[in-house]
Structure formats: C-alpha cells, structure tokens
Short mmCIF file of C-alpha atoms in Angstrom, two decimals:
data_model
loop_
_atom_site.label_atom_id
_atom_site.label_comp_id
_atom_site.label_asym_id
_atom_site.label_seq_id
_atom_site.Cartn_x
_atom_site.Cartn_y
_atom_site.Cartn_z
CA MET A 158 0.60 -0.54 -0.46
CA SER A 159 1.16 3.20 -0.61
CA LYS A 160 2.40 5.44 1.61
CA ASP A 161 2.12 8.67 -0.77
CA ALA A 162 0.55 10.84 1.10
CA VAL A 163 0.29 13.68 4.17
CA VAL A 164 -3.20 14.41 5.99
CA PHE A 165 -4.16 17.04 6.93
CA THR A 166 -6.89 18.50 9.12
CA THR A 167 -8.19 20.67 11.54
CA THR A 168 -9.68 20.96 15.01
CA TYR A 169 -11.09 22.71 17.66
CA TYR A 170 -12.34 21.18 20.75
CA ASP A 171 -13.65 22.92 24.03
CA GLN A 172 -14.26 21.78 27.48
CA SER A 173 -17.59 19.23 27.06
CA GLU A 174 -18.07 16.08 27.33
CA ASP A 175 -18.70 16.02 23.41
CA GLY A 176 -15.99 17.91 22.31
CA ARG A 177 -13.67 16.06 25.06
CA LEU A 178 -14.83 12.56 22.85
CA ARG A 179 -14.34 14.50 20.09
CA LYS A 180 -10.55 15.59 21.53
CA GLU A 181 -10.10 12.18 22.04
CA LEU A 182 -11.20 10.85 18.98
CA ALA A 183 -8.32 13.29 17.40
CA LEU A 184 -5.67 11.92 19.67
CA ASP A 185 -6.91 7.95 17.82
CA PHE A 186 -6.85 9.31 14.51
CA VAL A 187 -3.46 10.80 14.85
CA GLU A 188 -2.04 7.82 16.31
CA ARG A 189 -3.56 5.83 13.75
CA ALA A 190 -1.65 8.19 11.25
CA VAL A 191 2.08 8.79 12.48
CA ASN A 192 1.87 5.00 13.75
CA LEU A 193 1.19 4.11 9.80
CA ASP A 194 4.41 6.57 8.49
CA TYR A 195 2.04 8.97 7.12
CA PRO A 196 2.95 12.72 7.92
CA LEU A 197 0.49 14.34 9.60
CA ILE A 198 -0.30 18.31 9.41
CA VAL A 199 -2.86 19.27 12.25
CA LEU A 200 -3.70 23.22 12.78
CA ASP A 201 -5.86 23.59 15.54
CA GLY A 202 -7.84 26.40 16.74
CA GLY A 203 -6.02 27.13 19.99
CA THR A 204 -7.37 23.82 22.13
CA ASP A 205 -6.64 23.41 25.64
CA SER A 206 -5.00 27.26 25.07
CA GLY A 207 -2.11 24.86 23.14
CA LYS A 208 -1.54 22.55 25.41
CA PHE A 209 -3.41 20.45 22.55
CA ILE A 210 -0.64 21.15 20.04
CA ASP A 211 2.00 20.21 22.53
CA GLN A 212 0.50 16.81 22.52
CA LEU A 213 -0.31 15.92 18.98
CA LYS A 214 3.32 17.38 18.39
CA THR A 215 4.80 14.55 20.58
CA ILE A 216 2.16 11.99 19.04
CA GLY A 217 4.36 12.73 15.72
CA ALA A 218 1.87 15.29 14.43
CA ASN A 219 3.06 18.26 12.85
CA ALA A 220 0.80 21.10 14.79
CA TYR A 221 0.82 23.93 14.58
CA LEU A 222 -1.81 27.31 16.07
CA GLU A 223 -4.57 28.22 13.14
CA THR A 224 -4.13 32.15 11.59
CA LYS A 225 -7.52 32.14 9.61
CA ARG A 226 -11.03 31.42 12.18
CA GLY A 227 -13.63 29.91 10.34
CA LEU A 228 -14.09 26.43 9.12
CA GLY A 229 -13.47 27.66 5.24
CA PRO A 230 -10.41 29.41 6.01
CA SER A 231 -8.89 26.66 8.67
CA ARG A 232 -9.30 24.63 6.33
CA ARG A 233 -7.82 26.08 3.38
CA GLU A 234 -4.26 27.49 5.52
CA SER A 235 -4.51 23.87 6.00
CA HIS A 236 -4.09 22.56 3.02
CA GLU A 237 -1.37 25.29 2.61
CA TYR A 238 0.70 23.45 4.72
CA ALA A 239 -0.19 20.49 3.71
CA ARG A 240 1.29 21.29 -0.09
CA TRP A 241 3.93 22.95 0.86
CA PHE A 242 4.52 19.83 3.47
CA ALA A 243 3.87 17.39 -0.16
CA LYS A 244 6.47 19.87 -2.41
CA GLU A 245 9.17 19.71 -0.12
CA ARG A 246 9.26 16.19 -0.12
CA GLY A 247 8.09 14.76 -3.07
CA ILE A 248 4.85 13.68 -1.88
CA ASN A 249 1.81 13.30 -4.66
CA ASN A 250 -1.14 12.98 -2.99
CA LEU A 251 -2.86 14.51 -0.07
CA VAL A 252 -5.65 13.86 2.55
CA TRP A 253 -8.13 15.87 4.27
CA SER A 254 -9.93 14.38 7.21
CA GLU A 255 -12.04 14.86 10.36
CA PRO A 256 -9.95 13.59 12.82
CA GLU A 257 -12.84 11.72 14.33
CA LYS A 258 -13.19 9.50 11.46
CA ILE A 259 -10.17 7.05 13.10
CA ASP A 260 -11.03 3.44 11.44
CA PHE A 261 -10.93 6.04 7.86
CA VAL A 262 -7.16 5.70 8.17
CA GLU A 263 -7.06 2.37 7.52
CA SER A 264 -7.45 2.90 3.87
CA ILE A 265 -5.58 5.75 2.63
CA GLY A 266 -3.49 3.54 1.25
CA TYR A 267 -6.35 1.26 -0.84
CA LEU A 268 -7.39 4.67 -1.93
CA VAL A 269 -4.04 6.35 -2.93
CA GLU A 270 -3.52 2.65 -5.32
CA LYS A 271 -6.55 3.30 -6.86
CA MET A 272 -5.84 7.23 -7.16
CA LYS A 273 -2.08 5.48 -9.41
CA GLU A 274 -4.58 2.72 -10.49
CA THR A 275 -7.07 5.34 -12.49
CA GLN A 276 -5.28 7.69 -13.77
CA VAL A 277 -7.70 9.76 -11.65
CA GLY A 278 -6.82 13.15 -9.29
CA LEU A 279 -9.62 13.03 -6.74
CA ILE A 280 -11.32 10.47 -4.72
CA VAL A 281 -14.19 11.98 -2.56
CA PRO A 282 -16.14 8.86 -1.20
CA SER A 283 -20.26 9.47 -1.32
CA ARG A 284 -22.90 8.43 1.94
CA ASN A 285 -25.26 6.04 1.14
CA SER A 286 -28.46 7.97 2.83
CA MET A 287 -28.57 10.48 5.45
CA GLU A 288 -31.46 9.28 7.41
CA SER A 289 -30.29 9.57 10.44
CA TYR A 290 -28.49 13.18 9.94
CA PRO A 291 -30.45 15.98 12.14
CA ALA A 292 -33.04 18.19 9.08
CA ALA A 293 -30.70 21.20 8.86
CA GLN A 294 -27.64 19.38 9.09
CA TRP A 295 -29.45 17.34 5.55
CA HIS A 296 -31.15 20.38 3.94
CA SER A 297 -27.69 22.55 4.44
CA GLU A 298 -25.33 18.93 2.84
CA THR A 299 -28.03 18.52 0.42
CA PHE A 300 -28.12 21.96 -0.73
CA GLY A 301 -23.88 22.64 -0.30
CA ASN A 302 -23.82 19.37 -3.13
CA GLN A 303 -26.60 20.51 -5.65
CA LEU A 304 -24.33 24.03 -5.78
CA HIS A 305 -21.18 21.65 -6.19
CA THR A 306 -23.12 20.10 -8.90
CA ASP A 307 -24.28 23.25 -10.42
CA VAL A 308 -20.84 24.48 -10.85
CA GLY A 309 -20.65 21.48 -12.82
CA TYR A 310 -18.49 19.11 -9.35
CA LEU A 311 -19.44 15.31 -11.56
CA ASP A 312 -17.10 11.67 -10.71
CA ILE A 313 -16.19 10.33 -13.43
CA ASN A 314 -18.61 8.98 -14.67
CA GLY A 315 -21.14 12.83 -14.76
CA ASN A 316 -22.59 11.59 -11.56
CA PRO A 317 -23.08 14.37 -8.45
CA LEU A 318 -20.51 14.51 -5.96
CA ASP A 319 -21.66 14.42 -2.52
CA GLN A 320 -18.42 17.08 -1.18
CA PHE A 321 -19.55 16.75 2.57
CA ALA A 322 -19.50 12.44 3.00
CA GLY A 323 -15.64 13.92 4.47
CA PRO A 324 -12.82 12.46 3.81
CA HIS A 325 -11.79 13.56 -0.04
CA ILE A 326 -7.89 12.80 -1.28
CA TRP A 327 -6.24 14.59 -4.65
CA SER A 328 -3.47 14.54 -6.66
CA THR A 329 -1.31 17.84 -5.67
CA ARG A 330 -1.17 18.27 -9.74
CA VAL A 331 -5.17 19.25 -8.52
CA ALA A 332 -4.47 20.76 -5.02
CA PRO A 333 -4.77 24.07 -6.47
CA TYR A 334 -8.34 24.05 -7.40
CA PHE A 335 -9.36 23.95 -3.49
CA GLN A 336 -7.83 27.39 -3.17
CA ILE A 337 -9.56 29.39 -5.85
CA PHE A 338 -12.26 30.47 -3.27
CA ASP A 339 -11.40 32.85 -0.70
CA ASP A 340 -11.19 33.28 2.44
CA THR A 341 -14.38 34.51 3.10
#
C-alpha cells in the first residue's frame, strides 16, 4: 500500500463532554496515522490554550495554531501547510479528513493506490444515506452538494459528488483548484 500521501486536518475542542470525546477520537486518529507512517498536519484553533498542540507534536504530528479563524479559512490554511509539506518532500497526494473518522486512516493506502491505477486526480467517498442526520444538516449538505453539482463537480461517470461526506484524497497536481475560493 502506498504511503505517498500527506494527511491533514483541523481541530478545536471545547471542554464539554462532546468536546472531550471528539478530542480523544482525534488523538486516536493522529496515533493511527503516525503509526502507519503518514506525515500528518494538524491545524488547531486553540484547544486547551495550545497544550493540545504540544500533545499532538509529542505523538508525532506536525501541529500548528491556526491563524485564520472560521471553518473554511482554517481548512484552506491547513491545505496550504499540507501542500507545502508535500512539495518539499516530493509527496504526490493530499488527504483531508475530519480527525474523528478514525477508521478512515486504514483505507488511505488502498485509496491512493486506486488513484494511481485509475489515474484520477480526486477521490470523494459518498454516503449511502443521510436518513439519520438532523434535518438542518440534511438540508444544508443537500443544498451545498447541489451548488457543487451546478458548477460541474461531477465524478468520472457524470454523477454528482457528495462533497460534504467528509474525507477527500487528491493529487497535488489538482491541489491548486482547492485554493481558488477566498477566505470569506
């Protein structure tokens, strides 16, 4: 399986029970990625006043404090770190995932190999259903996916992509297309 990928993500966890649980899942994600020898970039929004960044670095992640606030700007900033890291080391693929998706890490090598075999520049997993999602999330993600479809985000068979499903893997050759949006 290929290790030709930089994994990157963003984090921020408050002190709520949900925040503590999600932070533990993120630590598991980071450990799994590091144990599988994937370079990992984590951009954190200030969890535990920076102590979380130190914890991530101890595990082996390249962890930084975000400088651009907001979900979109923070993700674009983390993408820039990952792009730079990949370019400096001759790595050909970037992997974005929410850090709570711990089982996804084991699929990265297989998916990168499939990208090479099929010569596609982007892999976007999809969901079977959004039946269990809260109504607001179902509506916003359905609307967002429709907007992406309207501007031509289609798979190799002409089907709409589920852009909001979570993880994405793409070749560094198509990475500039992810930076065309501004920080608003």
